[in-house]
Every structure is written in structure tokens, then in C-alpha cells.
Coordinates of C-alpha atoms in Angstrom, one line a residue:
Chain A
M228 CA -1.5 13.0 20.9
D229 CA -0.7 10.2 23.3
K230 CA -0.5 7.0 21.4
A231 CA -2.1 5.2 24.3
E232 CA -5.2 7.5 24.2
A233 CA -8.4 5.6 24.0
S234 CA -10.6 5.6 20.9
P235 CA -13.0 8.5 20.8
H236 CA -15.7 6.2 19.5
P237 CA -18.3 4.3 21.5
P238 CA -17.8 0.6 22.0
Y239 CA -20.0 -1.6 19.9
L240 CA -21.6 -3.2 22.9
Y241 CA -23.3 -0.7 25.2
P242 CA -26.2 -2.5 26.9
G243 CA -27.9 0.8 28.0
Y244 CA -28.7 1.1 24.3
K245 CA -30.6 -2.1 23.9
S246 CA -30.3 -2.5 20.1
T247 CA -26.5 -3.0 20.5
V248 CA -26.9 -6.3 22.4
L249 CA -27.6 -8.5 19.4
R250 CA -25.9 -6.4 16.8
A251 CA -22.5 -5.6 18.3
P252 CA -19.7 -7.7 16.9
A253 CA -18.4 -9.9 19.7
Q254 CA -15.1 -11.0 18.0
E255 CA -12.0 -8.8 18.0
L256 CA -11.7 -6.7 14.9
I257 CA -8.9 -7.7 12.6
M258 CA -6.2 -5.1 11.7
P259 CA -4.3 -6.3 8.7
K260 CA -0.6 -6.2 9.2
L261 CA -0.2 -4.1 6.1
G262 CA -3.0 -1.7 7.2
P263 CA -5.8 -0.6 4.8
D264 CA -5.3 -1.3 1.1
S265 CA -5.3 1.1 -1.8
V266 CA -9.1 0.9 -2.3
E267 CA -9.7 1.5 1.4
L268 CA -7.3 4.5 1.4
T269 CA -9.3 6.2 -1.4
S270 CA -12.8 7.5 -1.3
P271 CA -15.6 7.9 -3.8
V272 CA -15.6 11.3 -5.5
F273 CA -18.8 13.3 -5.7
G274 CA -19.4 16.3 -8.0
H275 CA -21.5 19.4 -7.8
Q276 CA -23.5 18.3 -10.8
E277 CA -24.8 15.4 -8.8
L278 CA -26.4 17.6 -6.2
G279 CA -29.3 20.0 -6.5
R280 CA -28.3 23.6 -6.1
R281 CA -30.5 24.1 -3.1
D282 CA -30.0 20.7 -1.4
F283 CA -28.3 22.5 1.5
D284 CA -31.4 24.4 2.3
L285 CA -34.0 22.2 4.1
T286 CA -36.5 25.0 4.4
V287 CA -37.2 25.4 0.6
Q288 CA -38.1 21.8 -0.4
H289 CA -41.8 22.4 -0.3
P290 CA -44.3 25.1 -1.5
G291 CA -44.6 26.6 2.0
E292 CA -42.3 27.4 4.8
P293 CA -41.7 24.8 7.6
L294 CA -42.7 25.5 11.1
G295 CA -40.1 25.9 13.8
E296 CA -37.0 27.9 14.7
R297 CA -35.0 28.6 11.5
I298 CA -31.3 27.9 12.0
I299 CA -28.0 28.0 10.1
V300 CA -25.6 25.2 10.9
T301 CA -22.1 25.5 9.5
G302 CA -18.6 24.2 10.2
R303 CA -15.6 22.7 8.6
V304 CA -14.6 19.1 7.8
L305 CA -11.0 18.7 8.9
D306 CA -8.4 16.0 9.3
T307 CA -6.6 15.5 12.6
A308 CA -3.8 17.9 11.5
G309 CA -6.5 20.6 11.1
R310 CA -6.3 20.5 7.3
P311 CA -9.6 21.1 5.5
V312 CA -11.2 18.2 3.6
R313 CA -12.4 19.7 0.3
N314 CA -15.2 18.5 -1.8
A315 CA -16.4 16.1 1.0
L316 CA -20.0 15.0 0.7
V317 CA -21.9 15.9 3.8
E318 CA -25.5 14.5 4.2
V319 CA -27.8 15.4 7.0
W320 CA -31.2 14.2 8.2
Q321 CA -33.3 15.1 11.2
A322 CA -36.8 15.2 12.9
N323 CA -39.0 18.2 12.3
A324 CA -39.6 21.0 15.0
A325 CA -42.1 18.7 16.7
G326 CA -39.7 15.8 17.0
R327 CA -41.2 13.7 14.2
Y328 CA -39.5 12.0 11.2
P329 CA -41.4 11.4 8.0
H330 CA -40.7 7.7 8.3
L331 CA -43.3 5.0 8.6
G332 CA -41.5 3.5 11.5
D333 CA -41.8 6.7 13.6
L334 CA -44.8 6.3 15.8
H335 CA -44.4 9.4 17.9
P336 CA -47.8 11.1 18.0
A337 CA -46.4 14.5 17.0
P338 CA -47.5 16.3 13.8
L339 CA -45.7 15.9 10.5
D340 CA -44.9 19.1 8.8
P341 CA -46.1 19.1 5.1
N342 CA -43.4 21.7 4.4
F343 CA -40.5 19.8 6.0
T344 CA -38.8 16.6 4.9
G345 CA -35.6 17.0 6.9
A346 CA -32.9 15.7 4.5
G347 CA -30.1 17.7 2.9
R348 CA -26.7 17.5 1.5
C349 CA -23.8 19.6 0.3
L350 CA -20.1 19.4 -0.7
T351 CA -17.5 21.2 1.4
G352 CA -15.7 24.1 -0.2
D353 CA -11.9 24.7 -0.5
D354 CA -11.8 25.6 3.2
G355 CA -13.6 22.4 4.1
R356 CA -16.7 24.4 5.0
Y357 CA -20.3 23.1 4.8
R358 CA -23.4 25.1 5.5
F359 CA -27.1 24.1 6.0
I360 CA -30.2 26.1 6.5
T361 CA -32.8 24.1 8.5
I362 CA -35.2 24.1 11.4
K363 CA -34.2 23.2 14.9
P364 CA -35.3 19.6 15.4
G365 CA -37.4 18.7 18.4
A366 CA -36.6 16.0 21.0
Y367 CA -38.6 12.8 20.7
P368 CA -39.4 9.7 22.7
W369 CA -38.0 6.3 21.7
G370 CA -38.8 2.9 23.1
N371 CA -35.3 2.0 24.5
H372 CA -36.4 2.3 28.2
H373 CA -39.1 3.9 30.3
N374 CA -39.5 7.6 29.5
A375 CA -36.6 7.5 27.0
W376 CA -36.2 10.7 25.1
R377 CA -33.5 11.6 22.5
P378 CA -31.9 15.0 22.8
A379 CA -32.5 17.2 19.8
H380 CA -30.0 16.2 17.1
I381 CA -29.1 16.3 13.4
H382 CA -27.7 13.1 11.8
Y383 CA -24.6 13.6 9.8
S384 CA -22.9 11.4 7.2
V385 CA -19.5 12.5 5.9
F386 CA -17.0 11.1 3.4
G387 CA -13.3 11.9 3.7
T388 CA -10.4 11.3 1.3
A389 CA -10.3 7.6 2.4
F390 CA -13.1 5.1 2.8
T391 CA -11.5 4.3 6.2
Q392 CA -12.5 7.9 7.3
R393 CA -16.1 7.4 6.7
L394 CA -18.1 8.9 9.5
V395 CA -21.8 8.8 10.5
T396 CA -22.6 10.7 13.7
Q397 CA -25.0 13.1 15.3
M398 CA -24.7 16.8 16.2
Y399 CA -26.4 18.0 19.3
F400 CA -27.4 21.5 20.6
P401 CA -25.8 23.2 23.6
G402 CA -27.4 22.9 27.0
D403 CA -29.7 20.1 26.2
P404 CA -31.1 18.7 29.5
L405 CA -31.5 15.2 28.0
F406 CA -27.7 14.6 27.6
A407 CA -27.5 12.9 31.0
Y408 CA -30.3 10.5 30.2
D409 CA -29.4 9.5 26.6
P410 CA -27.5 6.2 26.3
I411 CA -26.6 6.9 22.7
F412 CA -24.8 10.2 23.6
Q413 CA -23.4 8.6 26.8
S414 CA -22.1 5.6 25.0
I415 CA -19.0 7.7 24.1
P416 CA -16.6 7.0 26.9
G417 CA -14.8 10.3 27.1
E418 CA -16.5 13.5 28.4
K419 CA -14.3 15.7 26.1
D420 CA -15.2 13.4 23.2
R421 CA -18.9 13.7 23.9
E422 CA -18.6 17.5 23.9
K423 CA -17.2 17.3 20.4
L424 CA -20.7 16.4 19.2
I425 CA -22.3 19.6 20.7
A426 CA -22.5 22.5 18.3
R427 CA -21.6 26.0 19.5
F428 CA -24.1 28.9 19.3
D429 CA -22.5 31.6 17.3
M430 CA -23.7 35.2 17.1
D431 CA -21.5 35.8 14.1
T432 CA -23.2 33.0 12.2
T433 CA -26.6 34.3 13.4
E434 CA -28.3 36.5 10.8
P435 CA -30.3 39.5 12.0
E436 CA -34.1 39.2 11.7
W437 CA -33.7 35.8 10.1
A438 CA -32.0 32.8 11.8
L439 CA -29.9 31.6 14.7
G440 CA -26.4 30.3 13.8
Y441 CA -24.5 27.3 15.1
Q442 CA -20.9 26.2 14.4
W443 CA -19.9 22.6 14.4
D444 CA -16.6 21.3 13.0
I445 CA -16.1 17.6 12.1
V446 CA -12.7 15.9 12.5
L447 CA -12.2 12.8 10.5
G448 CA -9.8 10.0 11.6
D449 CA -6.3 9.6 10.2
T450 CA -5.8 7.7 7.1
P451 CA -3.4 5.2 8.5
T452 CA -0.7 5.8 5.9
E453 CA -1.7 9.3 4.7
A454 CA -1.7 8.3 1.0
R455 CA -1.4 11.8 -0.4
Chain B
M7 CA -8.1 5.0 15.2
T8 CA -6.0 5.3 18.4
A9 CA -2.4 5.4 17.1
A10 CA -0.9 8.5 15.6
S11 CA -0.5 8.3 11.9
E12 CA 2.8 7.3 10.3
S13 CA 3.0 10.7 8.8
G14 CA 3.5 12.2 12.2
S15 CA 0.9 14.7 11.5
A16 CA -0.8 14.1 14.8
G17 CA 1.7 16.3 16.7
A18 CA 1.2 19.8 18.0
G19 CA -2.2 21.2 17.0
A20 CA -3.7 17.8 16.4
S21 CA -7.5 17.8 16.8
P22 CA -9.4 15.0 18.4
V23 CA -11.5 12.8 16.0
T24 CA -15.2 13.4 16.1
P25 CA -16.9 10.3 17.7
S26 CA -19.2 8.1 15.7
Q27 CA -22.9 7.7 16.6
T28 CA -25.5 5.2 15.2
V29 CA -27.2 5.9 11.9
G30 CA -30.4 5.2 13.8
P31 CA -33.6 3.7 12.4
F32 CA -34.9 6.7 10.4
F33 CA -32.3 7.3 7.6
G34 CA -34.4 5.6 5.0
Y35 CA -35.8 8.8 3.5
A36 CA -32.4 10.5 3.4
L37 CA -29.5 8.2 2.5
P38 CA -30.7 5.5 0.1
Y39 CA -31.4 6.6 -3.4
E40 CA -33.0 4.7 -6.3
A41 CA -29.9 4.0 -8.3
G42 CA -27.7 3.4 -5.2
P43 CA -27.4 -0.3 -5.6
E44 CA -26.7 -0.1 -9.4
V45 CA -23.0 0.7 -9.5
V46 CA -23.4 -0.4 -13.1
P47 CA -26.8 -1.2 -14.7
G48 CA -27.8 -4.9 -14.4
W49 CA -28.2 -5.2 -18.1
R50 CA -24.6 -4.7 -18.9
P51 CA -23.1 -8.0 -20.2
D52 CA -20.2 -7.7 -17.7
A53 CA -22.4 -6.9 -14.7
I54 CA -22.4 -9.1 -11.7
R55 CA -25.2 -9.3 -9.1
V56 CA -24.4 -9.6 -5.4
R57 CA -27.2 -10.1 -2.9
G58 CA -27.3 -11.1 0.8
R59 CA -28.8 -10.4 4.1
V60 CA -27.7 -8.7 7.3
L61 CA -28.4 -10.8 10.4
D62 CA -28.0 -10.2 14.1
G63 CA -26.7 -12.4 16.8
A64 CA -30.0 -14.4 17.1
G65 CA -30.0 -15.0 13.3
E66 CA -32.8 -12.5 12.9
P67 CA -32.8 -10.1 9.9
V68 CA -31.6 -6.5 10.4
P69 CA -34.2 -4.5 8.4
D70 CA -32.7 -1.1 9.2
A71 CA -29.1 -1.5 8.0
L72 CA -27.4 0.5 5.2
L73 CA -24.6 -1.0 3.1
E74 CA -22.0 0.9 1.1
I75 CA -19.6 -0.6 -1.3
W76 CA -16.5 0.9 -2.9
Q77 CA -14.2 -0.8 -5.4
A78 CA -11.9 -0.7 -8.3
D79 CA -13.1 -1.3 -11.8
E80 CA -12.7 -4.5 -13.8
T81 CA -9.1 -3.6 -14.7
G82 CA -8.1 -2.8 -11.1
E83 CA -8.2 0.9 -11.5
I84 CA -9.7 2.9 -8.7
P85 CA -12.2 5.4 -10.1
R86 CA -11.4 9.1 -9.5
R87 CA -14.5 10.5 -11.1
P88 CA -17.9 11.5 -9.7
G89 CA -21.1 9.9 -10.6
G90 CA -22.0 7.7 -7.6
L91 CA -25.1 9.7 -6.8
A92 CA -26.3 10.7 -10.3
R93 CA -25.3 7.5 -12.2
A94 CA -25.3 9.7 -15.3
G95 CA -24.0 8.1 -18.4
H96 CA -21.7 5.1 -18.4
D97 CA -19.0 6.4 -16.1
F98 CA -18.0 3.9 -13.4
S99 CA -17.9 5.6 -10.0
G100 CA -17.1 2.5 -7.9
F101 CA -19.6 3.5 -5.2
G102 CA -22.9 1.8 -4.2
R103 CA -25.4 2.2 -1.4
C104 CA -28.4 0.0 -0.5
G105 CA -30.7 0.0 2.6
T106 CA -31.9 -3.4 3.8
D107 CA -35.5 -4.6 3.2
P108 CA -37.7 -6.1 5.9
D109 CA -35.9 -9.4 5.5
G110 CA -32.5 -7.8 6.0
G111 CA -31.9 -8.2 2.3
F112 CA -29.7 -6.0 0.1
W113 CA -28.4 -6.2 -3.5
F114 CA -25.9 -4.6 -5.8
T115 CA -25.2 -4.8 -9.5
T116 CA -21.6 -3.9 -10.3
V117 CA -18.6 -5.3 -12.1
K118 CA -16.1 -7.7 -10.6
P119 CA -13.0 -5.6 -9.6
G120 CA -9.6 -6.4 -11.1
P121 CA -6.8 -7.3 -8.7
I122 CA -4.4 -4.6 -7.4
G123 CA -0.9 -5.7 -6.6
A124 CA -0.7 -8.8 -4.5
A125 CA -4.3 -8.6 -3.1
A126 CA -7.0 -10.8 -4.5
P127 CA -9.9 -8.9 -6.0
Y128 CA -12.3 -7.6 -3.4
I129 CA -15.1 -5.1 -2.7
A130 CA -14.8 -2.9 0.4
V131 CA -18.1 -3.1 2.4
L132 CA -19.4 -0.9 5.2
V133 CA -22.5 -1.7 7.3
F134 CA -24.4 0.9 9.2
A135 CA -27.4 0.1 11.3
R136 CA -29.6 1.0 14.2
G137 CA -27.7 -0.6 17.2
L138 CA -24.3 -0.1 15.6
L139 CA -22.7 2.8 17.4
K140 CA -20.0 2.7 14.8
H141 CA -20.2 1.2 11.4
V142 CA -18.4 -2.1 10.6
F143 CA -15.9 -2.5 7.8
T144 CA -15.4 -5.7 5.9
R145 CA -14.4 -7.1 2.4
L146 CA -16.2 -9.3 -0.1
Y147 CA -13.9 -11.7 -1.9
F148 CA -15.0 -13.9 -4.8
P149 CA -15.1 -17.8 -4.5
E150 CA -13.4 -18.5 -7.9
D151 CA -10.2 -16.8 -6.8
A152 CA -9.0 -19.5 -4.4
A153 CA -5.4 -19.4 -5.6
A154 CA -5.2 -15.6 -5.2
H155 CA -6.7 -15.9 -1.7
A156 CA -3.9 -18.1 -0.6
A157 CA -1.5 -15.2 -1.3
D158 CA -3.7 -12.4 -0.2
P159 CA -2.1 -10.4 2.7
L160 CA -5.3 -9.7 4.5
L161 CA -6.8 -13.2 4.3
G162 CA -3.5 -14.5 5.6
D163 CA -4.1 -12.4 8.8
V164 CA -7.6 -14.0 9.3
P165 CA -7.9 -17.2 11.4
D166 CA -8.6 -20.2 9.1
E167 CA -12.0 -21.0 10.6
R168 CA -13.3 -17.4 10.0
R169 CA -11.9 -16.8 6.5
A170 CA -15.0 -18.1 4.7
T171 CA -17.1 -15.3 6.1
L172 CA -15.3 -12.9 3.7
I173 CA -15.9 -15.0 0.6
A174 CA -19.1 -14.7 -1.3
E175 CA -20.9 -17.8 -2.5
R176 CA -21.5 -18.4 -6.2
E177 CA -25.2 -18.6 -6.9
G178 CA -25.1 -18.8 -10.7
E179 CA -23.4 -17.2 -13.7
R180 CA -22.2 -13.8 -12.5
R181 CA -24.3 -14.1 -9.4
Y182 CA -23.1 -14.1 -5.8
R183 CA -24.5 -14.3 -2.3
F184 CA -22.8 -12.5 0.7
D185 CA -24.5 -12.7 4.0
I186 CA -23.3 -10.5 6.9
H187 CA -23.6 -11.8 10.4
L188 CA -23.1 -9.0 12.8
Q189 CA -22.7 -11.4 15.7
G190 CA -23.0 -15.1 16.5
E191 CA -21.3 -18.3 15.5
R192 CA -20.8 -17.2 11.9
E193 CA -19.9 -13.6 12.8
T194 CA -18.4 -11.9 9.7
V195 CA -14.8 -10.8 10.0
F196 CA -14.7 -7.1 10.6
L197 CA -11.7 -4.9 10.1
G198 CA -10.2 -2.5 12.7
F199 CA -10.1 0.6 10.5

């Protein structure tokens, strides 16, 4: 990897996404000469006993089945050398099939689904793999600009082996016509980097007569001094 | 996140890092959990309470931010055991999470971490919010440790006039206040991790 390569992350200030204007830090970030410290180079540890056994299945949290297209989303959490990150806590949340969140602030006039909350979590296995069963989320409008619509996405929160690797991001679905119009997706400067957020439809993950399958790997940033 | 790591692992076969995206406004039913702010229960005699607000560049509250803290225990030992989600028993997991209220307010009850090496005691703090395309990373130091601050490697790298943004204010016995300014004249020092 070229050392001069630009960061894959969006800049803090991206005026096309209005909320960044008053929230983006304006001062240079400070990089301590010694790099991150021992606390920052470690991460909280989470255990299976802290999670519900079915927390990975967003379709079984209510008495009935949610409406929408049932999907399996799976992939690995890796470091930049391709090594699996084991026991990583992966949390997801998303809109329902109609594009509505069960959140008081969501004013989109689309129906709530009494059988779908849209939050799940799991720990990665020894191969770094996570797996969720859910419903394909719908696109939804937001007030950022005239006729603004978010492409369908699942929010992800991931812990690595260092607090400096903490990642919150969004996974998108292939071929979404809204990519070109979405300032949040477009805030990522590099086209190849943007593509890293798009899951791949996978027939091998798809289960006959039951659910479509998507694969999406997550690569966490280097721990600056690889404290292993 | 641009430079290759010192381990040299970012050679052949290195994978590009997954880009960050905003946490958005609708995480409130998914990420915060009831015991999230209670790294230790507030009734513990050695508990400290930290509270503060997250403010934007106009000084307005940020009601849709999420804070996470991570820290050593009172002896300076970094916890290696689970429990941050379940808060079961008396194990100290070192991890806390709190969403902001309509006034941008947050709080944690925890213990004051012990020092590690030459560094003054601190709590690592992450802030996620709608409008933050990537989270920000900072540290909370304690006001009574002025002598240790003078020798702290990180604080030495921070311009004098901005150092105070990393130091909590004392509000009372074992009580601290730590406001986070995302932008503006009193913008908090954020770290380039």
C-alpha cells in the first residue's frame, strides 16, 4: 500500500451533507508523537453470555414474521493483513422493508412493522465471520435537500482489537440507483473505497426456498503499533 | 489511517480499510442500553460521576450523539474481561456507552483510572453523531492531576491554549463535568487515530 495513499474515510466537512457544516471539527486533528497509548491500543472484550442466542436473527424478535424480502447477510471482520478479527462485537440496525425506523424522530409516512424492530448483534467466530438474518431494508426520504432519498442500507458498528479500530459504517446493496444522489455515500472520496461498502449478492449464501444471501467483509484500520 | 503500520503487515495482500459512515439519527433504539452509562454502579463508594454536553459550532446541543468511553481500572490495569453489555456482577469491564439527551447531555458513573507509565490518568472518549461522517476520538483528563499533566506525553503535543479542552472540571466531591465542542472557539482537541 502506498504510504501516500489518501484516507479511505470521508472528510468531516462535506457540505452536501448539511449536518456536517456545524458539527465537523475545523481544527487539525492531533496525532501524538508516541501514537496511541496502551488503553487506546486495546479494546473492550465482549462475551457470548452477554448476548441473546438469537440476537443475530432480526426476523424472530416478535410473535409474527416481519414483512419484506428475507435476506442473509454475512462476511468476515478482517485486519488490513487479511487476518480474521475474532470475537468482535458487530451491531446492526436498519429501517424496515418500507423504509421506516421505529424511532420517534422518523417522520416518513411509511408503515411500521409490528413484527420488526431492526436491531441485531453478534460476535465473530474464529474465522472472523458474522452472520445476520434480516429483511431487506427500504429506501427512505430525508430532509437534507429537495427529493433526498437514502439508498437502502444497514448500519454497522464494529469493535476491533484496539479502540482506535472502532468503526461505524453502512452497508449498501448492489445496483442501487440512489448511489449517485446520496451525499453520505458520495462523501467517501475514492470510488474504489465507496465500492467497499456495497455488499455482493452471493448464490452460495442464498438458501433455496428461503432467503437471498449477501456477502460483505469489513476491514478494520491498522492498530498503529500492532500491539500483539 | 494512511500510513502503513510499523509491523510492515500492509504489504502484499493488504486489504483497503472499510470507510466510515455516519451513525445517523436513528441509532437510539439499537446502540444505547440501560446500563451503558454505568461502568460501575453510582452507589459504589469509589464511583465518580462525569457529565457533560455535546455542542456544535453554533453552541447548540447535539441531541443525537453517542459517546463511548474505555479506560483502565483504579489501579491502572486494562480490563480483559467481558461484561460491558451485561454489567453482571461486580466485574469492571472498562467500557461505557451513553446517547445524548435533547440538551446534548450525557453522563457516566465509573471509577477514576489509575495512571499507566508516564501518562496522566485519562479516559478514552469516542463521539459519534449524525453529521459526523467519522467519529471523533479524544481523552478526558482530571483537573487534580496538574503535576502529572505537565509530564504527560500527549498533553505536551497539544498547543497550550487548547489543552484545557481535554481536562474535566471538578463539580464536587467525585463529580466532574466534561463538555465536548465539536467545532467553534472552544473546539475540543480531537486525536488523529
